[in-house]
């Protein structure tokens, strides 16, 4: 059993171990040590991806659901996704200066090694959330995914706005952690268990029928509400989205891209597990939670898109668009809970998982282009952020303009992009579940989002280049950042135009969604 647990947790152990090594490497004052840290982080994530892919191919399923750690189809998928997108995010933060202390849009100073160590720890936290079958481990995983990002925001560039963003993010994150712990305490106090599978079994015993929701006590309902509130902060759902604009703007652009994916993914995985537990091992939860997810989806989409329309800073636009995309994914979760048809439920969960992968790709592409364009402000680690910075850059740098156009078209959800299929896979199950009003609101919000995404493209191609030269120097194009943009944009296009690739991802997410029980275990065969 110990060997099985070790093999199941090997990716998390490896990431944490390499992160500790990078912290020790940070004590060195040699330039070579700083430059090597990014390569070490990249190789670690790539090795994790290869190991997980091979382990998933040659693994076997075990029975029993009492373990603290369960590596099932959902966990494997999330870990593979986190490893792949993590490689792109490491490339975006690559130190390209001669002294290894900064990149095109980030400045770590002497903390280069520590920065990449924190990045690995945060991704290890997402891994842990994916595998956790225990309340304590789930909380530790969520916080491990979040706490390193508080530091990453503050050290990402030597500007007061970055330190201010880090402090805001920290205090609001501490509040959400307290709310989560409050919810976990009520869930434990009302069930006497910390194991998620056992709690699901206990709640299942209160169901009056197979297609009915468990009958929760007042304390259990309160626990679910508090936990959803805590997780809503991680996914930046309204009304716990207020930090997004300031933090995304204040952090260095590579860190902003990291924030938009890793904490959000950990929050969504936690929400999925919580809803499965509250449904007693099914998706039949009490009606109050269905209505709550419905309202959160509508508010997040609507507020996110309206606030994005009002912004002049492109990073703030993408911050509030992130809130809107949270709303789109909540549409899938609301459909998952509202339907009693197993096929529709499977399609809805598959759509959420597909959209999470699509969002990771197209969002990284947009932020990567910003990193490769200059700012008109002469501040360290500052690249394009405002619409004035983007003015005319699409004609001056045609390749970057086209890359931004592809990323924005995908974020809108236009055909021939992965974003189109992502929205289709969210809307179709909602139609099948007869959530017509939710579908109409989703489509209206997608149309509204086109206004500010097209505004970004219009600024790059239609606005004239400013007569006054840029105050900042022309940003160089580091090869790792260019590679990250190429991979992201190519992924957004290929998954939207090459049917076999798109079908592979859809089949993968469908297999995860239709696995026999979210908590079904799958551990690695020992060599």
Short mmCIF file of N, CA and C in Angstrom, two decimals, residues 330-396:
data_model
loop_
_atom_site.label_atom_id
_atom_site.label_comp_id
_atom_site.label_asym_id
_atom_site.label_seq_id
_atom_site.Cartn_x
_atom_site.Cartn_y
_atom_site.Cartn_z
N UNK A 330 -19.25 27.83 -15.25
CA UNK A 330 -20.31 27.58 -14.28
C UNK A 330 -21.63 27.19 -14.95
N UNK A 331 -21.84 27.62 -16.19
CA UNK A 331 -23.00 27.17 -16.96
C UNK A 331 -22.98 25.65 -17.09
N UNK A 332 -21.78 25.12 -17.39
CA UNK A 332 -21.64 23.66 -17.48
C UNK A 332 -21.95 22.97 -16.17
N UNK A 333 -21.47 23.54 -15.06
CA UNK A 333 -21.74 22.93 -13.75
C UNK A 333 -23.21 23.05 -13.38
N UNK A 334 -23.84 24.17 -13.72
CA UNK A 334 -25.27 24.32 -13.44
C UNK A 334 -26.08 23.28 -14.24
N UNK A 335 -25.68 23.04 -15.48
CA UNK A 335 -26.34 22.02 -16.29
C UNK A 335 -26.13 20.64 -15.69
N UNK A 336 -24.92 20.40 -15.22
CA UNK A 336 -24.59 19.11 -14.60
C UNK A 336 -25.53 18.81 -13.43
N UNK A 337 -25.86 19.82 -12.65
CA UNK A 337 -26.69 19.63 -11.47
C UNK A 337 -28.18 19.63 -11.82
N UNK A 338 -28.57 20.38 -12.86
CA UNK A 338 -30.00 20.54 -13.16
C UNK A 338 -30.58 19.33 -13.87
N UNK A 339 -29.77 18.59 -14.60
CA UNK A 339 -30.27 17.48 -15.39
C UNK A 339 -30.29 16.19 -14.57
N UNK A 340 -31.23 15.32 -14.90
CA UNK A 340 -31.26 13.98 -14.29
C UNK A 340 -30.88 12.92 -15.32
N UNK A 341 -30.56 13.37 -16.53
CA UNK A 341 -30.17 12.46 -17.61
C UNK A 341 -28.66 12.21 -17.51
N UNK A 342 -28.24 10.96 -17.29
CA UNK A 342 -26.80 10.69 -17.16
C UNK A 342 -25.99 11.13 -18.37
N UNK A 343 -26.55 11.00 -19.57
CA UNK A 343 -25.81 11.42 -20.77
C UNK A 343 -25.59 12.93 -20.77
N UNK A 344 -26.62 13.69 -20.44
CA UNK A 344 -26.48 15.15 -20.39
C UNK A 344 -25.50 15.55 -19.31
N UNK A 345 -25.54 14.86 -18.18
CA UNK A 345 -24.59 15.15 -17.10
C UNK A 345 -23.16 14.91 -17.56
N UNK A 346 -22.95 13.78 -18.24
CA UNK A 346 -21.61 13.48 -18.74
C UNK A 346 -21.14 14.50 -19.77
N UNK A 347 -22.05 14.91 -20.65
CA UNK A 347 -21.69 15.93 -21.65
C UNK A 347 -21.36 17.27 -20.99
N UNK A 348 -22.11 17.61 -19.95
CA UNK A 348 -21.87 18.90 -19.27
C UNK A 348 -20.51 18.91 -18.58
N UNK A 349 -20.18 17.84 -17.86
CA UNK A 349 -18.88 17.79 -17.19
C UNK A 349 -17.75 17.73 -18.20
N UNK A 350 -17.97 16.99 -19.29
CA UNK A 350 -16.96 16.93 -20.35
C UNK A 350 -16.72 18.31 -20.94
N UNK A 351 -17.81 19.09 -21.11
CA UNK A 351 -17.67 20.44 -21.64
C UNK A 351 -16.87 21.35 -20.74
N UNK A 352 -17.07 21.23 -19.44
CA UNK A 352 -16.31 22.04 -18.48
C UNK A 352 -14.82 21.70 -18.56
N UNK A 353 -14.51 20.41 -18.60
CA UNK A 353 -13.11 19.98 -18.66
C UNK A 353 -12.46 20.40 -19.98
N UNK A 354 -13.20 20.30 -21.08
CA UNK A 354 -12.68 20.74 -22.37
C UNK A 354 -12.42 22.24 -22.35
N UNK A 355 -13.36 23.01 -21.80
CA UNK A 355 -13.21 24.47 -21.80
C UNK A 355 -12.05 24.90 -20.93
N UNK A 356 -11.79 24.17 -19.85
CA UNK A 356 -10.65 24.50 -18.99
C UNK A 356 -9.35 24.40 -19.77
N UNK A 357 -9.22 23.35 -20.59
CA UNK A 357 -8.02 23.21 -21.42
C UNK A 357 -7.96 24.30 -22.48
N UNK A 358 -9.10 24.57 -23.12
CA UNK A 358 -9.14 25.60 -24.16
C UNK A 358 -8.77 26.96 -23.60
N UNK A 359 -9.30 27.29 -22.43
CA UNK A 359 -9.02 28.59 -21.83
C UNK A 359 -7.54 28.73 -21.48
N UNK A 360 -6.93 27.65 -20.98
CA UNK A 360 -5.51 27.71 -20.66
C UNK A 360 -4.67 28.05 -21.87
N UNK A 361 -5.02 27.51 -23.04
CA UNK A 361 -4.26 27.77 -24.27
C UNK A 361 -4.48 29.18 -24.80
N UNK A 362 -5.75 29.55 -25.01
CA UNK A 362 -6.00 30.83 -25.68
C UNK A 362 -5.66 32.02 -24.78
N UNK A 363 -5.79 31.87 -23.47
CA UNK A 363 -5.44 32.95 -22.56
C UNK A 363 -3.93 33.17 -22.53
N UNK A 364 -3.16 32.07 -22.53
CA UNK A 364 -1.70 32.19 -22.54
C UNK A 364 -1.22 32.88 -23.81
N UNK A 365 -1.88 32.61 -24.94
CA UNK A 365 -1.50 33.26 -26.19
C UNK A 365 -1.66 34.76 -26.14
N UNK A 366 -2.78 35.23 -25.56
CA UNK A 366 -3.03 36.67 -25.49
C UNK A 366 -2.02 37.36 -24.59
N UNK A 367 -1.74 36.79 -23.44
CA UNK A 367 -0.76 37.40 -22.54
C UNK A 367 0.65 37.34 -23.12
N UNK A 368 0.95 36.25 -23.86
CA UNK A 368 2.26 36.14 -24.47
C UNK A 368 2.52 37.23 -25.49
N UNK A 369 1.51 37.59 -26.27
CA UNK A 369 1.67 38.68 -27.24
C UNK A 369 1.93 40.00 -26.52
N UNK A 370 1.23 40.26 -25.42
CA UNK A 370 1.47 41.49 -24.66
C UNK A 370 2.92 41.57 -24.19
N UNK A 371 3.49 40.41 -23.85
CA UNK A 371 4.88 40.40 -23.38
C UNK A 371 5.88 40.79 -24.46
N UNK A 372 5.51 40.60 -25.71
CA UNK A 372 6.44 40.84 -26.81
C UNK A 372 6.28 42.21 -27.45
N UNK A 373 5.41 43.04 -26.88
CA UNK A 373 5.19 44.39 -27.40
C UNK A 373 5.63 45.42 -26.36
N UNK A 374 6.17 46.57 -26.80
CA UNK A 374 6.72 47.55 -25.85
C UNK A 374 5.62 48.39 -25.19
N UNK A 375 5.98 48.94 -24.04
CA UNK A 375 5.11 49.87 -23.33
C UNK A 375 5.57 51.31 -23.57
N UNK A 376 4.65 52.25 -23.46
CA UNK A 376 5.00 53.66 -23.59
C UNK A 376 5.45 54.24 -22.26
N UNK A 377 5.42 53.43 -21.21
CA UNK A 377 5.88 53.88 -19.90
C UNK A 377 7.26 53.30 -19.62
N UNK A 378 8.14 54.12 -19.13
CA UNK A 378 9.50 53.67 -18.86
C UNK A 378 9.59 53.13 -17.44
N UNK A 379 9.01 51.93 -17.25
CA UNK A 379 9.03 51.26 -15.95
C UNK A 379 9.63 49.87 -16.13
N UNK A 380 10.35 49.38 -15.13
CA UNK A 380 10.96 48.05 -15.26
C UNK A 380 9.90 46.95 -15.36
N UNK A 381 10.21 45.95 -16.16
CA UNK A 381 9.35 44.77 -16.32
C UNK A 381 7.95 45.16 -16.76
N UNK A 382 7.84 46.18 -17.58
CA UNK A 382 6.53 46.63 -18.08
C UNK A 382 6.53 46.59 -19.60
N UNK A 383 5.67 45.74 -20.14
CA UNK A 383 5.47 45.69 -21.59
C UNK A 383 4.07 46.21 -21.88
N UNK A 384 3.55 45.94 -23.07
CA UNK A 384 2.26 46.50 -23.48
C UNK A 384 1.16 46.18 -22.47
N UNK A 385 0.44 47.21 -22.06
CA UNK A 385 -0.66 47.02 -21.12
C UNK A 385 -1.90 47.82 -21.50
N UNK A 386 -1.72 48.97 -22.14
CA UNK A 386 -2.86 49.84 -22.47
C UNK A 386 -3.17 49.74 -23.96
N UNK A 387 -4.33 50.29 -24.33
CA UNK A 387 -4.69 50.31 -25.74
C UNK A 387 -3.77 51.23 -26.53
N UNK A 388 -3.24 52.26 -25.89
CA UNK A 388 -2.26 53.12 -26.56
C UNK A 388 -0.98 52.35 -26.89
N UNK A 389 -0.60 51.44 -26.00
CA UNK A 389 0.58 50.61 -26.28
C UNK A 389 0.36 49.73 -27.51
N UNK A 390 -0.87 49.30 -27.71
CA UNK A 390 -1.16 48.39 -28.82
C UNK A 390 -1.40 49.11 -30.14
N UNK A 391 -1.57 50.43 -30.10
CA UNK A 391 -1.95 51.19 -31.29
C UNK A 391 -0.97 50.96 -32.44
N UNK A 392 -1.47 50.43 -33.54
CA UNK A 392 -0.67 50.24 -34.75
C UNK A 392 0.32 49.10 -34.71
N UNK A 393 0.43 48.38 -33.58
CA UNK A 393 1.45 47.34 -33.46
C UNK A 393 1.14 46.14 -34.35
N UNK A 394 -0.12 45.94 -34.70
CA UNK A 394 -0.46 44.83 -35.59
C UNK A 394 0.08 45.02 -36.99
N UNK A 395 0.18 46.28 -37.42
CA UNK A 395 0.77 46.54 -38.75
C UNK A 395 2.29 46.54 -38.68
N UNK A 396 2.82 46.97 -37.55
CA UNK A 396 4.28 47.00 -37.41
C UNK A 396 4.83 45.60 -37.17
#
